[in-house]
Amino acid sequence: MGLMAKIMGKPMLDVKEINVRYGPIQALKSVSISVKESEIVTVVGANGAGKSSLLRAIAGTVKESKGSINFEGKNVNNLSAAARVKSGLTLVPEGRQIFVSMTVEENLLIGAYSQTGTQVKSSVESIFDRFKNLANRRHQLASVLSGGEQQMLAIGRAMVAKPKLMMLDEPSLGLSPILVKQLFDLIKELNSQGISILIVEQNTKLALKAAKRGYVLELGTVRQQGSATELSKDKDLAKAYLGETA
Ligand code: ATP
């Protein structure tokens, strides 16, 4: 982001009043959210609240029917998903969506498809340097990885694309408490290296602990928003969403 934008405090990602529908189902109704540079922002809410639809619309894998999505001051509504990745916007999708019939290395290479030869090699090697478990299995099929390793591979694939903003959809799903802790440590580390983070979680408590600000989605609309500290103290919210994880 340019210096002026920084000084003006303009958001890096600015989503304004978007609607998303799947046939008769309206998944998002006039949803607005923003992420500033270097922020960790979380979107929480119950099953079916529209969290995944919001990330998919930002990533460009579903089309909004109304509203605008601006990234670094540019409107991206009409950019393809691939072009959005190239501009620095990447999604680690729910359920990881790695290619189990391809090797670990091939999965990482997919994340680097918009780069040229030598860049690709160094991007992939930097992931192997960081994740030794993945390096040891680089030529094995991704299907042999544990759930936690598959999540690291999905994040590694997103990192290879050199994101400015990384979106993560329910990354803690199915991971043991130890792996969840490692995952959130990794997210904070990526953030400290300058990557902005937008994270969707059902594990509200954890997400609010890591984030600076949060939004609560309910039935496709933003019901509440505020600083993560404020939201985590909110009694109604605790009752509605912090139940099992509180
Ligand atoms: P979850 O945590 O269960 O994924 P979510 O908050 O991410 O929930 P979405 O997946 O965005 O919510 O779903 C919002 C609404 O849109 C739900 O009513 C869901 O059934 C519907 N929906 C999501 N994807 C599709 C689709 N591909 N086709 C039809 N309806 C869909």
Short mmCIF file of C-alpha atoms and ligand atoms in Angstrom, two decimals:
data_model
loop_
_atom_site.label_atom_id
_atom_site.label_comp_id
_atom_site.label_asym_id
_atom_site.label_seq_id
_atom_site.Cartn_x
_atom_site.Cartn_y
_atom_site.Cartn_z
CA MET A 1 0.00 0.00 0.00
CA GLY A 2 1.21 3.50 -0.80
CA LEU A 3 2.43 5.94 1.80
CA MET A 4 -0.58 8.22 1.34
CA ALA A 5 -2.99 5.37 1.94
CA LYS A 6 -1.09 4.52 5.12
CA ILE A 7 -1.21 8.10 6.34
CA MET A 8 -4.89 8.38 5.53
CA GLY A 9 -5.51 5.11 7.41
CA LYS A 10 -7.36 3.68 4.42
CA PRO A 11 -8.20 0.01 4.65
CA MET A 12 -6.23 -2.46 2.59
CA LEU A 13 -9.36 -4.48 1.95
CA ASP A 14 -12.66 -2.65 1.79
CA VAL A 15 -15.81 -4.67 1.23
CA LYS A 16 -18.94 -2.54 0.91
CA GLU A 17 -22.50 -3.76 1.07
CA ILE A 18 -22.11 -6.98 -0.85
CA ASN A 19 -24.87 -9.48 -1.50
CA VAL A 20 -24.21 -13.11 -2.39
CA ARG A 21 -26.91 -15.51 -3.42
CA TYR A 22 -27.09 -19.13 -4.46
CA GLY A 23 -30.34 -19.35 -6.41
CA PRO A 24 -33.09 -18.69 -3.90
CA ILE A 25 -30.72 -18.62 -0.89
CA GLN A 26 -29.35 -15.23 0.06
CA ALA A 27 -26.10 -16.04 1.86
CA LEU A 28 -24.95 -12.42 2.39
CA LYS A 29 -27.09 -9.32 2.72
CA SER A 30 -25.34 -5.98 2.43
CA VAL A 31 -22.20 -7.06 4.25
CA SER A 32 -19.41 -4.53 4.80
CA ILE A 33 -16.05 -5.33 6.36
CA SER A 34 -12.55 -3.94 6.14
CA VAL A 35 -9.00 -5.01 6.93
CA LYS A 36 -6.25 -2.46 7.47
CA GLU A 37 -2.62 -3.05 6.67
CA SER A 38 -0.93 -5.44 9.17
CA GLU A 39 -4.17 -6.22 10.96
CA ILE A 40 -5.53 -9.59 12.01
CA VAL A 41 -9.29 -9.45 11.63
CA THR A 42 -11.69 -12.26 12.39
CA VAL A 43 -15.19 -13.05 11.23
CA VAL A 44 -17.09 -15.30 13.59
CA GLY A 45 -20.58 -16.73 13.57
CA ALA A 46 -22.62 -19.90 13.63
CA ASN A 47 -22.79 -22.56 10.95
CA GLY A 48 -24.36 -21.21 7.80
CA ALA A 49 -23.99 -17.55 8.85
CA GLY A 50 -22.24 -16.80 5.56
CA LYS A 51 -18.60 -16.76 6.64
CA SER A 52 -17.30 -18.95 3.82
CA SER A 53 -19.42 -17.10 1.28
CA LEU A 54 -17.80 -13.84 2.37
CA LEU A 55 -14.27 -15.20 1.88
CA ARG A 56 -15.22 -16.79 -1.43
CA ALA A 57 -16.62 -13.50 -2.71
CA ILE A 58 -13.42 -11.68 -1.72
CA ALA A 59 -11.29 -14.39 -3.35
CA GLY A 60 -13.45 -14.23 -6.47
CA THR A 61 -14.69 -17.82 -6.46
CA VAL A 62 -18.31 -16.75 -6.03
CA LYS A 63 -19.78 -13.63 -7.58
CA GLU A 64 -21.45 -10.96 -5.50
CA SER A 65 -24.68 -9.58 -6.96
CA LYS A 66 -24.33 -6.14 -5.42
CA GLY A 67 -21.71 -4.00 -3.68
CA SER A 68 -18.00 -3.43 -4.11
CA ILE A 69 -14.73 -5.09 -3.14
CA ASN A 70 -11.64 -2.88 -3.14
CA PHE A 71 -8.13 -4.15 -2.50
CA GLU A 72 -5.28 -1.68 -2.09
CA GLY A 73 -7.51 1.05 -3.44
CA LYS A 74 -8.45 -0.84 -6.61
CA ASN A 75 -11.82 -2.30 -7.39
CA VAL A 76 -11.48 -6.05 -7.89
CA ASN A 77 -15.13 -6.99 -8.50
CA ASN A 78 -14.39 -7.96 -12.06
CA LEU A 79 -10.98 -9.59 -11.54
CA SER A 80 -10.74 -13.37 -11.85
CA ALA A 81 -9.78 -15.42 -8.80
CA ALA A 82 -6.33 -16.01 -10.35
CA ALA A 83 -5.77 -12.29 -10.92
CA ARG A 84 -6.72 -11.60 -7.31
CA VAL A 85 -4.11 -14.12 -6.12
CA LYS A 86 -1.56 -12.36 -8.29
CA SER A 87 -2.45 -9.02 -6.73
CA GLY A 88 -1.75 -10.45 -3.24
CA LEU A 89 -5.11 -11.78 -2.11
CA THR A 90 -5.05 -15.49 -1.24
CA LEU A 91 -7.48 -17.86 0.40
CA VAL A 92 -6.72 -20.98 2.40
CA PRO A 93 -10.08 -22.63 1.85
CA GLU A 94 -12.19 -24.58 4.31
CA GLY A 95 -11.26 -28.25 4.36
CA ARG A 96 -7.80 -27.34 2.96
CA GLN A 97 -8.63 -28.43 -0.60
CA ILE A 98 -5.21 -29.84 -1.21
CA PHE A 99 -4.71 -32.27 -4.06
CA VAL A 100 -4.32 -35.65 -2.37
CA SER A 101 -3.32 -37.48 -5.55
CA MET A 102 -0.41 -35.10 -6.13
CA THR A 103 2.85 -34.95 -4.20
CA VAL A 104 3.52 -32.47 -1.43
CA GLU A 105 5.91 -30.58 -3.72
CA GLU A 106 3.42 -30.47 -6.59
CA ASN A 107 0.82 -28.99 -4.26
CA LEU A 108 3.22 -26.17 -3.38
CA LEU A 109 4.09 -25.60 -7.04
CA ILE A 110 0.41 -24.91 -7.73
CA GLY A 111 0.59 -21.96 -5.33
CA ALA A 112 3.48 -20.57 -7.36
CA TYR A 113 1.83 -20.74 -10.76
CA SER A 114 1.96 -17.00 -11.31
CA GLN A 115 5.75 -16.81 -10.76
CA THR A 116 8.71 -17.52 -13.02
CA GLY A 117 11.28 -20.36 -12.83
CA THR A 118 13.88 -19.32 -10.25
CA GLN A 119 11.34 -17.53 -8.04
CA VAL A 120 9.26 -20.70 -7.90
CA LYS A 121 12.17 -22.80 -6.65
CA SER A 122 13.13 -20.38 -3.90
CA SER A 123 9.50 -19.90 -2.80
CA VAL A 124 8.96 -23.64 -2.53
CA GLU A 125 12.32 -24.20 -0.76
CA SER A 126 11.49 -21.51 1.80
CA ILE A 127 8.35 -23.45 2.70
CA PHE A 128 10.35 -26.67 3.07
CA ASP A 129 12.85 -24.81 5.28
CA ARG A 130 10.03 -23.79 7.56
CA PHE A 131 8.04 -27.02 7.59
CA LYS A 132 10.48 -29.90 8.01
CA ASN A 133 7.69 -32.49 8.07
CA LEU A 134 6.67 -31.37 4.62
CA ALA A 135 10.27 -31.36 3.38
CA ASN A 136 10.76 -34.96 4.51
CA ARG A 137 7.72 -35.97 2.47
CA ARG A 138 8.12 -33.73 -0.54
CA HIS A 139 7.90 -36.57 -3.05
CA GLN A 140 5.11 -38.45 -1.31
CA LEU A 141 1.44 -38.06 -2.09
CA ALA A 142 -0.31 -35.41 0.00
CA SER A 143 -2.79 -38.10 1.06
CA VAL A 144 -0.18 -39.57 3.46
CA LEU A 145 -0.04 -36.35 5.50
CA SER A 146 -1.86 -36.04 8.82
CA GLY A 147 -4.65 -33.49 9.18
CA GLY A 148 -2.28 -30.99 10.78
CA GLU A 149 0.34 -31.45 8.07
CA GLN A 150 -2.32 -31.02 5.39
CA GLN A 151 -3.32 -27.71 6.99
CA MET A 152 0.34 -26.60 6.99
CA LEU A 153 0.56 -27.62 3.33
CA ALA A 154 -2.54 -25.56 2.51
CA ILE A 155 -1.03 -22.55 4.30
CA GLY A 156 2.34 -23.23 2.64
CA ARG A 157 0.67 -23.25 -0.75
CA ALA A 158 -0.93 -19.89 0.04
CA MET A 159 2.43 -18.50 1.28
CA VAL A 160 4.15 -19.51 -1.95
CA ALA A 161 1.81 -17.09 -3.73
CA LYS A 162 3.38 -14.29 -1.60
CA PRO A 163 0.14 -12.85 -0.26
CA LYS A 164 -0.31 -9.39 1.16
CA LEU A 165 -3.59 -10.48 2.66
CA MET A 166 -4.12 -14.11 3.63
CA MET A 167 -7.65 -15.31 4.25
CA LEU A 168 -8.14 -18.51 6.22
CA ASP A 169 -11.44 -20.39 6.38
CA GLU A 170 -11.83 -22.44 9.58
CA PRO A 171 -8.15 -23.44 9.72
CA SER A 172 -8.45 -25.06 13.15
CA LEU A 173 -11.16 -27.49 12.10
CA GLY A 174 -10.25 -31.06 12.98
CA LEU A 175 -6.87 -30.22 14.54
CA SER A 176 -5.72 -31.33 17.98
CA PRO A 177 -5.24 -28.58 20.63
CA ILE A 178 -1.45 -28.73 20.19
CA LEU A 179 -1.71 -28.28 16.44
CA VAL A 180 -4.25 -25.50 16.87
CA LYS A 181 -1.74 -23.66 19.04
CA GLN A 182 1.02 -24.17 16.44
CA LEU A 183 -1.35 -22.95 13.75
CA PHE A 184 -2.19 -19.74 15.60
CA ASP A 185 1.51 -19.17 16.38
CA LEU A 186 2.20 -19.47 12.67
CA ILE A 187 -0.62 -17.04 11.81
CA LYS A 188 0.79 -14.50 14.27
CA GLU A 189 4.28 -14.98 12.90
CA LEU A 190 3.10 -14.42 9.31
CA ASN A 191 1.31 -11.31 10.51
CA SER A 192 4.45 -10.01 12.21
CA GLN A 193 6.22 -10.40 8.86
CA GLY A 194 3.72 -7.96 7.35
CA ILE A 195 0.98 -10.23 6.00
CA SER A 196 -2.51 -9.02 6.88
CA ILE A 197 -4.86 -11.76 8.00
CA LEU A 198 -8.60 -12.28 7.67
CA ILE A 199 -9.63 -15.39 9.55
CA VAL A 200 -12.99 -17.09 9.74
CA GLU A 201 -13.46 -19.35 12.73
CA GLN A 202 -16.09 -21.20 14.68
CA ASN A 203 -13.55 -21.29 17.49
CA THR A 204 -14.57 -17.78 18.47
CA LYS A 205 -12.51 -17.55 21.61
CA LEU A 206 -9.24 -18.44 19.91
CA ALA A 207 -9.90 -16.22 16.93
CA LEU A 208 -10.71 -13.22 19.11
CA LYS A 209 -7.55 -13.84 21.11
CA ALA A 210 -5.39 -13.63 17.99
CA ALA A 211 -7.26 -10.83 16.25
CA LYS A 212 -7.26 -7.08 16.68
CA ARG A 213 -10.83 -6.58 15.46
CA GLY A 214 -13.76 -8.81 14.74
CA TYR A 215 -17.14 -9.04 13.03
CA VAL A 216 -20.03 -11.25 14.03
CA LEU A 217 -22.05 -12.59 11.12
CA GLU A 218 -25.56 -13.80 11.70
CA LEU A 219 -27.86 -15.08 8.96
CA GLY A 220 -25.85 -13.28 6.31
CA THR A 221 -25.58 -9.88 7.97
CA VAL A 222 -23.04 -8.21 10.24
CA ARG A 223 -24.69 -8.26 13.64
CA GLN A 224 -21.83 -6.77 15.60
CA GLN A 225 -18.32 -5.45 15.11
CA GLY A 226 -15.61 -4.04 17.31
CA SER A 227 -12.22 -4.55 18.84
CA ALA A 228 -11.45 -8.17 19.69
CA THR A 229 -11.16 -7.24 23.37
CA GLU A 230 -14.63 -5.64 23.35
CA LEU A 231 -16.19 -8.56 21.55
CA SER A 232 -14.63 -11.15 23.81
CA LYS A 233 -16.14 -9.38 26.84
CA ASP A 234 -19.62 -9.14 25.31
CA LYS A 235 -22.01 -11.20 27.39
CA ASP A 236 -24.65 -11.83 24.69
CA LEU A 237 -21.98 -12.88 22.28
CA ALA A 238 -20.47 -15.22 24.83
CA LYS A 239 -23.85 -16.83 25.30
CA ALA A 240 -24.50 -17.19 21.60
CA TYR A 241 -21.09 -18.17 20.27
CA LEU A 242 -18.58 -18.81 22.98
CA GLY A 243 -20.62 -21.69 24.42
CA GLU A 244 -18.54 -24.78 23.91
CA THR A 245 -15.26 -23.09 23.26
CA ALA A 246 -15.40 -20.63 26.16
P1 ATP B 1 -20.09 -23.12 7.60
O1 ATP B 1 -19.24 -22.84 8.76
O2 ATP B 1 -21.11 -24.20 7.86
O3 ATP B 1 -19.37 -23.27 6.31
P2 ATP B 1 -20.66 -20.42 6.89
O4 ATP B 1 -20.91 -19.39 7.93
O5 ATP B 1 -19.33 -20.46 6.27
O6 ATP B 1 -21.03 -21.85 7.46
P3 ATP B 1 -21.70 -20.38 4.24
O7 ATP B 1 -21.04 -21.66 3.92
O8 ATP B 1 -21.21 -19.15 3.63
O9 ATP B 1 -21.76 -20.18 5.81
O10 ATP B 1 -23.25 -20.55 3.91
C1 ATP B 1 -24.21 -19.48 3.99
C2 ATP B 1 -25.56 -19.97 3.43
O11 ATP B 1 -25.42 -20.23 2.03
C3 ATP B 1 -26.05 -21.27 4.04
O12 ATP B 1 -27.47 -21.18 4.10
C4 ATP B 1 -25.61 -22.33 3.07
O13 ATP B 1 -26.46 -23.44 3.11
C5 ATP B 1 -25.72 -21.59 1.75
N1 ATP B 1 -24.73 -22.08 0.75
C6 ATP B 1 -23.39 -22.06 0.87
N2 ATP B 1 -22.78 -22.52 -0.24
C7 ATP B 1 -23.78 -22.85 -1.10
C8 ATP B 1 -23.84 -23.39 -2.43
N3 ATP B 1 -22.72 -23.67 -3.09
N4 ATP B 1 -25.06 -23.60 -2.97
C9 ATP B 1 -26.20 -23.31 -2.29
N5 ATP B 1 -26.23 -22.79 -1.06
C10 ATP B 1 -25.05 -22.57 -0.45
#
